[in-house]
Structures are given as C-alpha cells and as structure tokens.
Amino acid sequence: MCRRNRGLELAISDATLKELPEFYGIFTSARSLSVAGCEALQSVPNSIENLRGLASLSVAGCHALQSVPESIGSLTGLTSLRFTGCELLHSVPESIGNLTDLTSLSFNGCESLHSVPESIGNLIGLTSLSFEECQALQSVPESIGNLSKITSLDVKGCRALLSVPESIGNLAALTSLDFRECHALLSVPESIAKLTGLTSLDISWCHAPESVPESIGQLTGLTRLDFNWCEALESVPESIGQLAGLTSLDFRGCMALRSVPESVGQLTGLTSLSLDGCEALQSVPETIFQLTGLTYLVFSGIPCFQWVQGAPERPRVDRPAHRPHKA
C-alpha cells in the first residue's frame, strides 16, 4: 500500500512488493518516506535521488534488501536515516558521507552488514548512531572520531566486532556507550578516558576482555558501570575508586575475576553492587562495608561467601537471579 499525506509523507507497505515505484512527479514533494514490511523488496531505485526534499527515510523489515544505491547520497536534506531489520543488507555506499545534515543514523538488526564506509566521518552533525544487532560487523572506521556531536553510540549485539578505534576518544559529547553482547571484542581502548561526559558504560556479555584500562578512573561522570558476564575478566584497576558518581556497579557472572580493589570502598554513592557468580573471587575487601548506601548487594556463588556473612554490620545480601540465557 502506498499513501500520500498532505503531499509530504509517503508510506509504502506491501509484503509481496519486489520493486519500489520510480520516484517522479508527485512523489518528489515528499518530506518523509517510510518503507515497512516489504519483505520481498530486493532493491531501491536510483530515482530515489529525485526526492531532494526528504528529511526522513525509514526502511524497516525489508528482509530481502541487500544494498542501497549510491544515489542515496543526493538526499542532502535528510536529518534521519534508519534501516531496521533489513537482515540481508550487507553494505552501505560511500555516498552516505554526503548526507551532512543527518542527526540520527541507525542500522539496527541489519545482521549481514559487514562494514561501514570511512565517509561516515563526514557526518559531523550526527548526535545518535546505532549499529545494534549488526552481527557481521567486524570493525568501525577510524573516521568515527570526527563525530564530535554524538551523544549516544550503540554497538550492542555486534557479535563479530573485534575492536573499536582509539579515535572513539574524540567523541567528547558522548553520554551513553553500549558494547553489550560484543562477544568477540578483545579490549576496551585506552582513549575511552577522554569521554568525561559519559554517564553510562555497558560492557556486559563481552566474553574476551581480560582487563579494564586504568584510564577508566577518569570517567568521573559515570553513574552506571556494567561488566556482567564478562567471563574472561580477571582484574579491575584501583582507579575505579575515582568514579565517585557511580550508583550501580555490576560484575555478575565474571567467572575469572580474582579480586576487587580496596578502592571500591570509596564509591560511597553506590546503591547497587553485584558479585554474583564470580567463581574465582577469593576475597572481598573489607572496605566494601563502608558503602552504607547500598540497598542491593549480591555475593552468592563465590568461595568467600561465608566470610562475608560473618562481617559486622553488613548490608542486605539479596538472592541472585538465575543466569539468563544468551545465544
């Protein structure tokens, strides 16, 4: 079905549609275009370049779509571009770098997307960038460091992602950074220390990292830090004690974690701390009992549990949840 509202908004939805109509005449006045649920759609016509007035383009649930034409780079008025659930989309043209008015760009659920062009670094107006569940994506271009206005970067579920460029430290406006379920991610770059505006950092379900950079202590704006099910994580730097604004700290399921630094006792703003299932943990620092603001504390499943129970004036120890299933 194709609808035109006020000559400005186009919506196309047809599960059997294999080709979009050519965009001429009345279509060229469109301000937004939504293509949703066109499961058989295989291509986007080059004539999309005629929609020069488009501010928003959304392509969702087009499971057979494999590529986007170079002509998309002619839509220089776009401020929002979203590809969602386009499972066979494997590449993005270099011309995307021409869309310098973009503020929001997402490729969520594009499971076959294996690379992102360097030209993405030209999109200096971006404030939001998401590659959630791009399971084939192995790297992010160095040019991402040019995107100094980004406040939110999401690479959650990029299970093949091996590394993040050091240039990520240039994203000074970032407040939220999500690496959840990046199973192959080998390490967190040292340059992360420059992201002093971060309030939330999530590295949970990243199975490969064995350590956290000492520089993490410079992220003094953090309120939430999550390492749950980082199964290879062996140590945490003393500098973590500098994160005075933290309210939530989660090491659930960090089965190789051997110790927790004494400096954790300096995190007097913590209300939630989980060490559930840290099987290699041999001791918990006595300073932990300085955290009188804790309302949620879990020690279960670690050898030192009995010692902790005998500590004076301990915070409430809650029962742990069962380990969630992750593919």
XYZ file of C-alpha atoms in Angstrom:
327
model
C 0.000 0.000 0.000
C 1.221 3.484 -0.799
C -0.151 6.528 0.979
C 0.459 10.225 0.444
C -0.445 12.551 3.311
C -0.635 16.282 2.591
C 1.768 15.764 -0.300
C 4.581 15.408 2.214
C 4.613 11.935 3.786
C 4.914 8.667 1.862
C 4.357 5.231 3.387
C 4.831 2.017 1.427
C 3.920 -1.350 2.912
C 3.413 -4.493 0.830
C 4.883 -7.874 1.758
C 4.856 -9.040 -1.883
C 6.432 -5.925 -3.406
C 9.775 -6.686 -5.098
C 10.454 -3.242 -6.556
C 9.574 0.255 -5.415
C 7.885 2.624 -7.858
C 10.072 5.084 -9.692
C 10.135 8.365 -7.806
C 8.976 11.073 -10.202
C 6.272 13.714 -10.403
C 4.063 13.961 -7.339
C 6.453 11.873 -5.242
C 9.184 14.480 -5.411
C 7.412 16.769 -2.927
C 7.694 14.162 -0.150
C 9.204 15.215 3.166
C 9.347 11.707 4.609
C 9.388 8.176 3.228
C 8.660 5.020 5.207
C 9.114 1.609 3.587
C 7.978 -1.043 6.058
C 7.258 -4.760 5.902
C 8.140 -5.075 2.224
C 9.623 -8.499 2.851
C 10.253 -9.319 -0.822
C 11.789 -5.951 -1.728
C 15.158 -6.552 -3.384
C 16.290 -3.077 -4.389
C 15.749 0.654 -4.081
C 15.590 2.518 -7.425
C 18.219 5.066 -8.370
C 15.369 7.523 -8.877
C 15.218 7.942 -5.096
C 17.675 10.768 -5.751
C 14.717 12.814 -7.026
C 13.281 13.068 -3.510
C 15.509 16.033 -2.719
C 13.053 17.372 -0.129
C 13.211 14.271 2.091
C 14.080 14.934 5.721
C 13.348 11.418 6.990
C 13.858 7.996 5.392
C 12.996 4.767 7.195
C 13.352 1.270 5.739
C 12.158 -1.470 8.098
C 11.505 -5.197 7.826
C 12.689 -5.422 4.222
C 14.301 -8.817 4.687
C 15.443 -9.345 1.069
C 17.068 -5.933 0.569
C 20.816 -6.408 0.043
C 22.132 -2.979 -0.897
C 21.355 0.712 -1.155
C 22.083 2.717 -4.346
C 24.866 5.298 -4.498
C 22.194 7.818 -5.476
C 21.039 7.970 -1.850
C 23.897 10.405 -1.371
C 21.872 13.004 -3.289
C 19.336 13.291 -0.446
C 21.315 16.011 1.253
C 18.309 17.321 3.205
C 17.960 14.120 5.253
C 18.180 14.540 9.013
C 17.097 10.999 9.931
C 18.042 7.750 8.178
C 17.019 4.377 9.606
C 17.410 0.821 8.357
C 15.791 -1.640 10.746
C 15.585 -5.420 10.403
C 16.994 -5.434 6.861
C 18.676 -8.754 7.524
C 20.440 -9.188 4.146
C 21.716 -5.615 3.817
C 25.467 -6.177 3.566
C 26.916 -2.798 2.634
C 26.379 0.936 2.679
C 27.586 3.172 -0.188
C 30.388 5.699 0.290
C 27.954 8.377 -0.854
C 26.296 8.267 2.565
C 29.036 10.656 3.595
C 27.306 13.372 1.545
C 24.356 13.464 3.960
C 25.904 16.091 6.175
C 22.573 17.279 7.633
C 21.952 13.891 9.293
C 21.490 13.985 13.054
C 20.319 10.378 13.503
C 21.608 7.265 11.724
C 20.781 3.663 12.591
C 21.246 0.209 11.087
C 19.592 -1.825 13.830
C 19.089 -5.516 13.104
C 20.990 -5.427 9.801
C 22.589 -8.770 10.578
C 24.620 -9.089 7.342
C 26.155 -5.604 7.418
C 29.895 -6.300 7.481
C 31.416 -2.860 7.010
C 30.784 0.844 7.339
C 32.402 3.310 4.890
C 35.068 5.750 6.058
C 32.890 8.527 4.664
C 30.667 8.224 7.737
C 33.203 10.512 9.356
C 31.838 13.363 7.224
C 28.526 13.308 9.105
C 29.663 15.791 11.706
C 26.101 16.789 12.639
C 25.203 13.311 13.956
C 24.017 13.145 17.557
C 22.876 9.499 17.537
C 24.488 6.483 15.851
C 23.363 2.886 16.273
C 24.524 -0.456 14.870
C 22.548 -2.623 17.303
C 22.482 -6.325 16.334
C 24.685 -5.870 13.255
C 26.068 -9.324 13.906
C 28.516 -9.455 10.956
C 30.117 -6.062 11.636
C 33.801 -6.603 12.482
C 35.094 -3.057 12.736
C 34.140 0.581 12.960
C 36.104 3.072 10.813
C 38.720 5.329 12.387
C 36.842 8.299 10.941
C 34.127 7.839 13.565
C 36.302 10.038 15.741
C 35.196 13.050 13.682
C 31.631 12.795 15.000
C 32.147 15.116 17.933
C 28.426 15.884 18.457
C 27.324 12.285 19.076
C 25.727 11.781 22.486
C 24.722 8.126 22.043
C 26.677 5.307 20.367
C 25.183 1.818 20.340
C 27.022 -1.253 19.042
C 25.068 -3.675 21.214
C 24.878 -7.187 19.793
C 27.672 -6.712 17.230
C 28.955 -10.189 17.990
C 31.763 -10.190 15.400
C 33.144 -6.766 16.402
C 36.829 -7.300 17.214
C 37.958 -3.783 18.033
C 36.969 -0.175 18.464
C 39.309 2.538 17.111
C 41.249 4.741 19.514
C 39.600 7.701 17.799
C 36.473 6.950 19.826
C 38.108 9.078 22.497
C 37.352 12.153 20.381
C 33.582 11.777 20.874
C 33.543 14.358 23.630
C 29.745 14.745 23.703
C 29.041 11.042 24.377
C 26.880 10.347 27.420
C 25.986 6.713 26.683
C 28.177 3.935 25.258
C 26.820 0.407 24.845
C 29.048 -2.586 23.979
C 26.647 -5.254 25.292
C 26.977 -8.683 23.667
C 30.016 -7.763 21.577
C 31.239 -11.305 22.169
C 34.448 -11.023 20.114
C 35.559 -7.587 21.371
C 39.145 -8.073 22.541
C 39.663 -4.909 24.557
C 38.363 -1.505 25.532
C 40.561 1.291 24.096
C 42.628 3.429 26.486
C 41.274 6.543 24.794
C 37.943 5.933 26.493
C 39.390 8.052 29.302
C 38.682 11.172 27.247
C 34.922 10.565 27.327
C 34.450 12.524 30.515
C 30.782 13.216 29.764
C 29.822 9.522 29.885
C 27.149 8.665 32.435
C 26.548 5.061 31.332
C 29.049 2.444 30.126
C 27.904 -1.106 29.412
C 30.447 -3.820 28.552
C 28.309 -6.777 29.629
C 28.443 -10.105 27.772
C 31.792 -9.202 26.166
C 33.478 -12.570 26.632
C 37.049 -11.747 25.519
C 38.444 -8.771 27.551
C 40.689 -9.879 30.441
C 41.201 -6.440 31.933
C 39.886 -2.900 32.048
C 42.173 0.056 31.237
C 43.488 2.010 34.232
C 42.258 5.127 32.478
C 38.644 4.183 33.225
C 39.070 6.047 36.501
C 38.955 9.325 34.583
C 35.284 8.802 33.672
C 34.140 10.638 36.760
C 30.681 11.370 35.350
C 29.692 7.686 35.261
C 26.654 6.692 37.295
C 26.311 3.175 35.875
C 29.071 0.681 35.009
C 28.183 -2.820 33.876
C 30.561 -5.764 33.338
C 28.119 -8.630 33.878
C 29.062 -11.943 32.225
C 32.465 -10.716 31.052
C 33.678 -14.251 31.578
C 37.402 -13.638 30.885
C 37.699 -10.501 33.043
C 40.415 -11.175 35.645
C 41.071 -7.807 37.227
C 39.724 -4.330 37.814
C 42.055 -1.331 38.257
C 42.367 0.587 41.531
C 41.356 3.688 39.599
C 37.744 2.513 39.715
C 37.620 4.124 43.148
C 37.738 7.547 41.470
C 34.252 7.075 39.993
C 32.575 8.886 42.854
C 29.287 9.344 40.997
C 28.628 5.613 40.479
C 25.312 4.340 41.800
C 25.352 0.911 40.097
C 28.287 -1.495 39.613
C 27.722 -4.987 38.206
C 30.243 -7.856 37.975
C 27.656 -10.641 37.818
C 28.972 -13.787 36.125
C 32.592 -12.562 35.834
C 33.813 -16.093 36.497
C 37.547 -15.317 36.115
C 37.555 -12.220 38.355
C 40.148 -12.871 41.078
C 39.947 -9.721 43.162
C 38.124 -6.475 43.787
C 40.307 -3.429 44.549
C 40.282 -1.830 48.003
C 39.352 1.439 46.335
C 35.793 0.198 45.774
C 35.164 1.404 49.318
C 35.456 4.981 48.042
C 32.293 4.607 45.934
C 30.066 5.935 48.677
C 27.240 6.748 46.264
C 26.719 3.095 45.273
C 23.238 1.734 45.843
C 23.686 -1.496 43.838
C 26.679 -3.877 43.737
C 26.625 -7.389 42.302
C 29.399 -10.002 42.506
C 27.052 -12.914 41.936
C 28.707 -15.932 40.296
C 32.288 -14.598 40.458
C 33.614 -18.128 40.972
C 37.342 -17.258 41.045
C 36.965 -14.446 43.576
C 38.934 -15.358 46.697
C 38.297 -12.316 48.842
C 36.239 -9.187 49.124
C 37.918 -6.051 50.534
C 36.804 -5.009 53.993
C 36.301 -1.502 52.608
C 33.122 -2.747 50.974
C 31.382 -2.301 54.304
C 31.947 1.452 54.091
C 29.265 1.516 51.387
C 26.409 2.260 53.742
C 24.133 3.477 50.952
C 23.866 0.023 49.357
C 20.339 -1.311 49.030
C 21.212 -4.228 46.733
C 24.268 -6.449 47.301
C 24.862 -9.960 45.960
C 27.773 -12.270 46.887
C 26.244 -15.685 46.161
C 28.216 -18.253 44.192
C 31.692 -17.154 45.326
C 34.044 -19.002 47.727
C 34.256 -16.118 50.205
C 30.505 -16.004 50.812
C 30.794 -17.430 54.340
C 33.460 -14.876 55.285
C 31.260 -12.062 54.064
C 28.299 -13.299 56.057
C 30.371 -13.015 59.223
C 31.357 -9.413 58.634
C 29.910 -6.862 61.051
C 27.011 -4.628 60.044
C 26.909 -5.966 56.526
C 24.428 -4.513 54.016
C 21.463 -6.617 52.989
C 22.517 -9.593 50.851
C 19.884 -10.393 48.245
C 19.345 -13.659 46.481
C 20.860 -13.704 42.982
C 18.797 -14.152 39.887
C 19.365 -17.229 37.722
C 21.779 -16.747 34.867
C 19.839 -15.526 31.831
C 20.102 -17.434 28.591
C 22.223 -15.847 25.875
C 22.896 -17.340 22.499
